[in-house]
């Protein structure tokens, strides 16, 4: 996954199970954490609407404030879902943070 530092970015994820769309209707919660070498640098969750279930897809909302001024360039991440009392990791990988040159200040 690639993000540009300081940008608002939405990424849509479609989960598959046995080559068919995963049933998202039973999901109580979704969390995504990204960690550079020693610390959590990004946290998204359905509890704060930074992750949303829209139809049959999951939308990850990366607000620009999450990466604005960040110095890290790579972070490992995983995404977990909660169904009832079960927790399942459904996605993992690396976030590459491309450092921007232009820094726009919104008023």
Short mmCIF file of N, CA, C and O in Angstrom, two decimals:
data_model
loop_
_atom_site.label_atom_id
_atom_site.label_comp_id
_atom_site.label_asym_id
_atom_site.label_seq_id
_atom_site.Cartn_x
_atom_site.Cartn_y
_atom_site.Cartn_z
N UNK A 1 0.86 -1.16 0.00
CA UNK A 1 0.00 0.00 0.00
C UNK A 1 0.91 1.23 0.00
O UNK A 1 1.90 1.26 0.71
N UNK A 2 0.56 2.22 -0.80
CA UNK A 2 1.37 3.43 -0.89
C UNK A 2 0.53 4.63 -0.49
O UNK A 2 -0.59 4.81 -0.97
N UNK A 3 1.08 5.45 0.41
CA UNK A 3 0.47 6.71 0.81
C UNK A 3 1.44 7.84 0.51
O UNK A 3 2.65 7.64 0.53
N UNK A 4 0.90 9.03 0.25
CA UNK A 4 1.74 10.21 0.11
C UNK A 4 1.56 11.05 1.36
O UNK A 4 0.44 11.34 1.77
N UNK A 5 2.68 11.40 1.97
CA UNK A 5 2.67 12.13 3.23
C UNK A 5 1.83 13.40 3.12
O UNK A 5 1.97 14.18 2.18
N UNK A 6 0.93 13.59 4.08
CA UNK A 6 0.11 14.79 4.13
C UNK A 6 -1.10 14.79 3.23
O UNK A 6 -1.82 15.77 3.18
N UNK A 7 -1.35 13.67 2.52
CA UNK A 7 -2.51 13.61 1.62
C UNK A 7 -3.69 12.90 2.30
O UNK A 7 -3.49 11.97 3.08
N UNK A 8 -4.90 13.33 1.97
CA UNK A 8 -6.10 12.59 2.33
C UNK A 8 -6.24 11.47 1.30
O UNK A 8 -6.24 11.74 0.09
N UNK A 9 -6.34 10.24 1.77
CA UNK A 9 -6.40 9.09 0.86
C UNK A 9 -7.45 8.10 1.34
O UNK A 9 -7.46 7.73 2.52
N UNK A 10 -8.32 7.68 0.44
CA UNK A 10 -9.29 6.62 0.72
C UNK A 10 -8.89 5.40 -0.11
O UNK A 10 -8.66 5.52 -1.32
N UNK A 11 -8.83 4.25 0.54
CA UNK A 11 -8.51 3.00 -0.14
C UNK A 11 -9.65 2.03 0.10
O UNK A 11 -10.07 1.82 1.25
N UNK A 12 -10.15 1.45 -0.98
CA UNK A 12 -11.25 0.51 -0.90
C UNK A 12 -10.69 -0.91 -0.95
O UNK A 12 -9.87 -1.24 -1.81
N UNK A 13 -11.16 -1.75 -0.02
CA UNK A 13 -10.70 -3.12 0.10
C UNK A 13 -11.90 -4.05 -0.08
O UNK A 13 -12.95 -3.84 0.53
N UNK A 14 -11.74 -5.06 -0.91
CA UNK A 14 -12.75 -6.10 -1.07
C UNK A 14 -12.16 -7.40 -0.54
O UNK A 14 -11.13 -7.87 -1.04
N UNK A 15 -12.77 -7.95 0.50
CA UNK A 15 -12.30 -9.22 1.06
C UNK A 15 -12.99 -10.38 0.34
O UNK A 15 -14.19 -10.33 0.07
N UNK A 16 -12.21 -11.41 0.05
CA UNK A 16 -12.75 -12.60 -0.60
C UNK A 16 -12.58 -13.81 0.31
O UNK A 16 -11.58 -13.91 1.04
N UNK A 17 -13.52 -14.70 0.24
CA UNK A 17 -13.43 -15.98 0.94
C UNK A 17 -13.86 -17.05 -0.06
O UNK A 17 -14.99 -17.04 -0.55
N UNK A 18 -12.93 -17.95 -0.39
CA UNK A 18 -13.19 -18.97 -1.41
C UNK A 18 -13.64 -18.34 -2.73
O UNK A 18 -14.60 -18.78 -3.36
N UNK A 19 -12.94 -17.29 -3.14
CA UNK A 19 -13.18 -16.57 -4.40
C UNK A 19 -14.54 -15.87 -4.48
O UNK A 19 -14.97 -15.46 -5.55
N UNK A 20 -15.23 -15.75 -3.36
CA UNK A 20 -16.51 -15.03 -3.32
C UNK A 20 -16.37 -13.88 -2.33
O UNK A 20 -15.57 -13.94 -1.40
N UNK A 21 -17.14 -12.80 -2.51
CA UNK A 21 -17.07 -11.69 -1.56
C UNK A 21 -17.37 -12.16 -0.13
O UNK A 21 -18.28 -12.94 0.11
N UNK A 22 -16.56 -11.69 0.80
CA UNK A 22 -16.71 -12.02 2.23
C UNK A 22 -17.97 -11.34 2.76
O UNK A 22 -18.24 -10.18 2.44
N UNK A 23 -18.74 -12.05 3.57
CA UNK A 23 -19.95 -11.49 4.18
C UNK A 23 -19.54 -10.54 5.30
O UNK A 23 -19.08 -10.96 6.35
N UNK A 24 -19.73 -9.25 5.06
CA UNK A 24 -19.32 -8.23 6.04
C UNK A 24 -20.42 -7.91 7.05
O UNK A 24 -20.17 -7.18 8.00
N UNK A 25 -21.58 -8.48 6.89
CA UNK A 25 -22.74 -8.10 7.71
C UNK A 25 -22.59 -8.48 9.19
O UNK A 25 -23.22 -7.87 10.04
N UNK A 26 -21.76 -9.45 9.49
CA UNK A 26 -21.59 -9.90 10.88
C UNK A 26 -20.43 -9.24 11.60
O UNK A 26 -20.18 -9.50 12.78
N UNK A 27 -19.71 -8.37 10.92
CA UNK A 27 -18.53 -7.73 11.52
C UNK A 27 -18.96 -6.68 12.54
O UNK A 27 -19.72 -5.77 12.22
N UNK A 28 -18.44 -6.83 13.75
CA UNK A 28 -18.75 -5.87 14.82
C UNK A 28 -17.73 -4.72 14.83
O UNK A 28 -18.07 -3.61 15.24
N UNK A 29 -16.50 -5.00 14.39
CA UNK A 29 -15.45 -4.00 14.48
C UNK A 29 -14.33 -4.36 13.52
O UNK A 29 -14.05 -5.53 13.30
N UNK A 30 -13.66 -3.33 12.98
CA UNK A 30 -12.46 -3.51 12.16
C UNK A 30 -11.41 -2.53 12.66
O UNK A 30 -11.71 -1.35 12.91
N UNK A 31 -10.18 -3.01 12.80
CA UNK A 31 -9.06 -2.15 13.21
C UNK A 31 -7.87 -2.39 12.31
O UNK A 31 -7.60 -3.53 11.92
N UNK A 32 -7.15 -1.34 11.98
CA UNK A 32 -5.91 -1.42 11.24
C UNK A 32 -4.87 -0.63 12.01
O UNK A 32 -5.10 0.53 12.35
N UNK A 33 -3.74 -1.28 12.29
CA UNK A 33 -2.62 -0.60 12.94
C UNK A 33 -1.39 -0.76 12.05
O UNK A 33 -1.17 -1.83 11.47
N UNK A 34 -0.61 0.31 11.96
CA UNK A 34 0.66 0.28 11.22
C UNK A 34 1.77 0.69 12.18
O UNK A 34 1.61 1.62 12.97
N UNK A 35 2.88 -0.04 12.09
CA UNK A 35 3.98 0.17 13.02
C UNK A 35 5.28 0.28 12.24
O UNK A 35 5.57 -0.54 11.38
N UNK A 36 6.05 1.35 12.54
CA UNK A 36 7.39 1.41 11.96
C UNK A 36 8.27 0.53 12.85
O UNK A 36 7.77 -0.38 13.49
N UNK A 37 9.50 0.76 12.95
CA UNK A 37 10.37 -0.14 13.72
C UNK A 37 9.95 -0.34 15.17
O UNK A 37 10.03 -1.43 15.71
N UNK A 38 9.48 0.72 15.81
CA UNK A 38 9.28 0.60 17.26
C UNK A 38 7.96 1.14 17.78
O UNK A 38 7.67 1.00 18.96
N UNK A 39 7.17 1.79 16.93
CA UNK A 39 5.96 2.41 17.46
C UNK A 39 4.82 2.38 16.45
O UNK A 39 5.04 2.33 15.24
N UNK A 40 3.60 2.45 16.97
CA UNK A 40 2.43 2.54 16.12
C UNK A 40 2.39 3.94 15.50
O UNK A 40 2.47 4.94 16.21
N UNK A 41 2.29 4.00 14.17
CA UNK A 41 2.29 5.30 13.49
C UNK A 41 0.93 5.62 12.87
O UNK A 41 0.65 6.78 12.56
N UNK A 42 0.09 4.60 12.67
CA UNK A 42 -1.26 4.81 12.13
C UNK A 42 -2.22 3.86 12.82
O UNK A 42 -1.90 2.69 13.02
N UNK A 43 -3.38 4.39 13.21
CA UNK A 43 -4.45 3.57 13.76
C UNK A 43 -5.75 3.99 13.09
O UNK A 43 -6.11 5.17 13.12
N UNK A 44 -6.43 3.03 12.47
CA UNK A 44 -7.74 3.25 11.90
C UNK A 44 -8.72 2.27 12.55
O UNK A 44 -8.32 1.19 12.95
N UNK A 45 -9.98 2.67 12.63
CA UNK A 45 -10.97 1.79 13.26
C UNK A 45 -12.38 2.18 12.83
O UNK A 45 -12.65 3.34 12.51
N UNK A 46 -13.26 1.20 12.88
CA UNK A 46 -14.68 1.49 12.66
C UNK A 46 -15.24 2.27 13.84
O UNK A 46 -16.26 2.95 13.70
N UNK A 47 -14.56 2.23 15.00
CA UNK A 47 -15.07 2.95 16.17
C UNK A 47 -15.00 4.46 16.01
O UNK A 47 -15.74 5.18 16.68
N UNK A 48 -14.11 4.95 15.14
CA UNK A 48 -14.03 6.40 14.90
C UNK A 48 -14.34 6.76 13.44
O UNK A 48 -14.06 7.87 12.99
N UNK A 49 -14.88 5.80 12.70
CA UNK A 49 -15.27 5.98 11.30
C UNK A 49 -14.11 6.22 10.34
O UNK A 49 -14.32 6.65 9.21
N UNK A 50 -12.87 5.94 10.77
CA UNK A 50 -11.76 6.01 9.83
C UNK A 50 -11.73 4.74 8.97
O UNK A 50 -11.02 4.69 7.97
N UNK A 51 -12.52 3.73 9.37
CA UNK A 51 -12.81 2.57 8.54
C UNK A 51 -14.33 2.47 8.46
O UNK A 51 -15.01 2.54 9.48
N UNK A 52 -14.83 2.32 7.24
CA UNK A 52 -16.27 2.17 7.04
C UNK A 52 -16.56 0.96 6.17
O UNK A 52 -15.78 0.63 5.27
N UNK A 53 -17.68 0.32 6.45
CA UNK A 53 -18.19 -0.72 5.56
C UNK A 53 -19.24 -0.06 4.68
O UNK A 53 -20.22 0.49 5.17
N UNK A 54 -18.98 -0.07 3.37
CA UNK A 54 -19.87 0.55 2.39
C UNK A 54 -20.27 -0.52 1.40
O UNK A 54 -19.45 -0.97 0.59
N UNK A 55 -21.52 -0.95 1.49
CA UNK A 55 -21.96 -2.05 0.64
C UNK A 55 -21.17 -3.30 1.01
O UNK A 55 -21.05 -3.67 2.16
N UNK A 56 -20.55 -3.90 0.03
CA UNK A 56 -19.75 -5.09 0.26
C UNK A 56 -18.26 -4.82 0.33
O UNK A 56 -17.45 -5.73 0.15
N UNK A 57 -17.89 -3.57 0.59
CA UNK A 57 -16.48 -3.21 0.62
C UNK A 57 -16.11 -2.48 1.90
O UNK A 57 -16.96 -1.93 2.58
N UNK A 58 -14.83 -2.47 2.19
CA UNK A 58 -14.29 -1.77 3.35
C UNK A 58 -13.52 -0.57 2.83
O UNK A 58 -12.68 -0.70 1.92
N UNK A 59 -13.82 0.61 3.36
CA UNK A 59 -13.13 1.83 2.94
C UNK A 59 -12.24 2.31 4.09
O UNK A 59 -12.72 2.54 5.20
N UNK A 60 -10.96 2.44 3.79
CA UNK A 60 -9.97 2.93 4.75
C UNK A 60 -9.76 4.42 4.48
O UNK A 60 -9.39 4.80 3.36
N UNK A 61 -10.02 5.25 5.48
CA UNK A 61 -9.87 6.69 5.33
C UNK A 61 -8.59 7.13 6.05
O UNK A 61 -8.53 7.16 7.27
N UNK A 62 -7.57 7.46 5.26
CA UNK A 62 -6.32 7.96 5.81
C UNK A 62 -6.36 9.49 5.76
O UNK A 62 -6.18 10.09 4.70
N UNK A 63 -6.63 10.12 6.89
CA UNK A 63 -6.67 11.57 6.98
C UNK A 63 -5.25 12.12 6.88
O UNK A 63 -4.30 11.52 7.41
N UNK A 64 -5.11 13.27 6.24
CA UNK A 64 -3.77 13.86 6.06
C UNK A 64 -3.03 14.07 7.37
O UNK A 64 -1.81 14.02 7.42
N UNK A 65 -3.76 14.30 8.45
CA UNK A 65 -3.12 14.53 9.76
C UNK A 65 -2.35 13.31 10.25
O UNK A 65 -1.43 13.45 11.05
N UNK A 66 -2.70 12.13 9.77
CA UNK A 66 -2.01 10.91 10.19
C UNK A 66 -0.57 10.87 9.72
O UNK A 66 0.28 10.23 10.35
N UNK A 67 -0.28 11.50 8.59
CA UNK A 67 1.07 11.41 8.02
C UNK A 67 1.76 12.75 7.84
O UNK A 67 2.94 12.80 7.50
N UNK A 68 1.05 13.84 8.07
CA UNK A 68 1.63 15.17 7.89
C UNK A 68 2.88 15.32 8.76
O UNK A 68 2.85 15.12 9.96
N UNK A 69 4.00 15.63 8.13
CA UNK A 69 5.25 15.82 8.85
C UNK A 69 5.93 14.53 9.30
O UNK A 69 6.96 14.57 9.97
N UNK A 70 5.37 13.38 8.94
CA UNK A 70 5.96 12.10 9.37
C UNK A 70 7.34 11.90 8.74
O UNK A 70 7.58 12.28 7.59
N UNK A 71 8.24 11.28 9.48
CA UNK A 71 9.59 11.02 9.00
C UNK A 71 9.78 9.57 8.55
O UNK A 71 10.73 9.27 7.84
N UNK A 72 8.91 8.67 8.99
CA UNK A 72 9.06 7.27 8.62
C UNK A 72 8.75 7.07 7.14
O UNK A 72 8.06 7.87 6.52
N UNK A 73 9.27 6.01 6.57
CA UNK A 73 9.06 5.72 5.15
C UNK A 73 8.37 4.38 4.92
O UNK A 73 7.75 4.20 3.88
N UNK A 74 8.48 3.47 5.85
CA UNK A 74 7.81 2.17 5.73
C UNK A 74 7.28 1.75 7.08
O UNK A 74 7.91 1.99 8.11
N UNK A 75 6.11 1.12 7.05
CA UNK A 75 5.51 0.60 8.28
C UNK A 75 4.77 -0.69 7.95
O UNK A 75 4.08 -0.77 6.93
N UNK A 76 4.93 -1.68 8.80
CA UNK A 76 4.17 -2.93 8.65
C UNK A 76 2.77 -2.68 9.19
O UNK A 76 2.59 -1.96 10.17
N UNK A 77 1.77 -3.29 8.55
CA UNK A 77 0.40 -3.12 9.02
C UNK A 77 -0.34 -4.44 8.98
O UNK A 77 0.04 -5.37 8.26
N UNK A 78 -1.39 -4.51 9.77
CA UNK A 78 -2.37 -5.58 9.60
C UNK A 78 -3.74 -5.03 9.95
O UNK A 78 -3.87 -3.99 10.59
N UNK A 79 -4.75 -5.73 9.44
CA UNK A 79 -6.13 -5.33 9.69
C UNK A 79 -6.86 -6.53 10.28
O UNK A 79 -6.77 -7.64 9.75
N UNK A 80 -7.54 -6.30 11.39
CA UNK A 80 -8.27 -7.37 12.07
C UNK A 80 -9.75 -7.04 12.11
O UNK A 80 -10.13 -5.87 12.25
N UNK A 81 -10.55 -8.10 12.01
CA UNK A 81 -12.00 -7.96 12.14
C UNK A 81 -12.45 -8.70 13.39
O UNK A 81 -11.80 -9.66 13.82
N UNK A 82 -13.53 -8.23 13.98
CA UNK A 82 -14.14 -8.89 15.12
C UNK A 82 -15.54 -9.31 14.72
O UNK A 82 -16.34 -8.49 14.28
N UNK A 83 -15.79 -10.62 14.83
CA UNK A 83 -17.11 -11.18 14.59
C UNK A 83 -17.48 -11.95 15.85
O UNK A 83 -16.84 -12.95 16.17
N UNK A 84 -18.48 -11.45 16.56
CA UNK A 84 -18.84 -12.07 17.85
C UNK A 84 -17.68 -11.93 18.82
O UNK A 84 -17.23 -10.83 19.11
N UNK A 85 -17.14 -13.06 19.28
CA UNK A 85 -16.00 -13.04 20.20
C UNK A 85 -14.71 -13.47 19.50
O UNK A 85 -13.70 -13.69 20.15
N UNK A 86 -14.74 -13.57 18.16
CA UNK A 86 -13.57 -14.02 17.42
C UNK A 86 -12.88 -12.86 16.72
O UNK A 86 -13.53 -11.99 16.15
N UNK A 87 -11.55 -12.88 16.78
CA UNK A 87 -10.71 -11.87 16.11
C UNK A 87 -9.96 -12.58 15.00
O UNK A 87 -9.39 -13.65 15.21
N UNK A 88 -9.96 -11.98 13.81
CA UNK A 88 -9.29 -12.59 12.67
C UNK A 88 -8.51 -11.53 11.91
O UNK A 88 -9.05 -10.47 11.58
N UNK A 89 -7.23 -11.81 11.63
CA UNK A 89 -6.42 -10.94 10.79
C UNK A 89 -6.73 -11.28 9.34
O UNK A 89 -6.58 -12.42 8.92
N UNK A 90 -7.20 -10.28 8.59
CA UNK A 90 -7.65 -10.54 7.22
C UNK A 90 -6.78 -9.86 6.16
O UNK A 90 -6.93 -10.13 4.97
N UNK A 91 -5.87 -9.00 6.59
CA UNK A 91 -5.04 -8.28 5.64
C UNK A 91 -3.77 -7.85 6.35
O UNK A 91 -3.82 -7.46 7.52
N UNK A 92 -2.64 -7.94 5.66
CA UNK A 92 -1.37 -7.46 6.24
C UNK A 92 -0.43 -7.11 5.10
O UNK A 92 -0.62 -7.53 3.96
N UNK A 93 0.58 -6.32 5.43
CA UNK A 93 1.54 -5.93 4.42
C UNK A 93 2.38 -4.76 4.90
O UNK A 93 2.58 -4.56 6.10
N UNK A 94 2.83 -3.96 3.94
CA UNK A 94 3.69 -2.82 4.23
C UNK A 94 3.09 -1.56 3.63
O UNK A 94 2.60 -1.58 2.49
N UNK A 95 3.11 -0.49 4.40
CA UNK A 95 2.74 0.83 3.88
C UNK A 95 4.03 1.55 3.51
O UNK A 95 4.95 1.65 4.33
N UNK A 96 4.10 2.03 2.28
CA UNK A 96 5.20 2.85 1.84
C UNK A 96 4.73 4.30 1.89
O UNK A 96 3.72 4.64 1.29
N UNK A 97 5.43 5.13 2.63
CA UNK A 97 5.08 6.54 2.74
C UNK A 97 6.01 7.35 1.86
O UNK A 97 7.21 7.45 2.11
N UNK A 98 5.45 7.92 0.78
CA UNK A 98 6.21 8.76 -0.13
C UNK A 98 6.19 10.17 0.44
O UNK A 98 5.12 10.72 0.72
N UNK A 99 7.37 10.74 0.64
CA UNK A 99 7.44 12.08 1.22
C UNK A 99 7.12 13.12 0.15
O UNK A 99 7.66 13.10 -0.95
N UNK A 100 6.21 14.00 0.51
CA UNK A 100 5.78 15.06 -0.39
C UNK A 100 6.79 16.18 -0.42
O UNK A 100 7.67 16.28 0.44
N UNK A 101 6.66 17.03 -1.41
CA UNK A 101 7.50 18.21 -1.53
C UNK A 101 6.68 19.45 -1.21
O UNK A 101 7.08 20.30 -0.42
N UNK A 102 5.51 19.55 -1.81
CA UNK A 102 4.63 20.68 -1.58
C UNK A 102 3.81 20.45 -0.32
O UNK A 102 3.21 19.41 -0.14
N UNK A 103 3.81 21.42 0.57
CA UNK A 103 3.04 21.33 1.80
C UNK A 103 1.99 22.44 1.80
O UNK A 103 2.33 23.61 1.96
N UNK A 104 0.75 22.05 1.58
CA UNK A 104 -0.35 23.01 1.55
C UNK A 104 -0.91 23.16 2.96
O UNK A 104 -1.19 22.18 3.63
N UNK A 105 -1.04 24.39 3.42
CA UNK A 105 -1.62 24.67 4.73
C UNK A 105 -3.06 25.12 4.52
O UNK A 105 -3.31 26.12 3.87
N UNK A 106 -4.00 24.35 5.06
CA UNK A 106 -5.41 24.73 4.96
C UNK A 106 -5.76 25.64 6.11
O UNK A 106 -5.32 25.45 7.24
N UNK A 107 -6.57 26.64 5.82
CA UNK A 107 -6.96 27.58 6.87
C UNK A 107 -8.21 27.14 7.55
O UNK A 107 -9.01 26.45 7.09
#
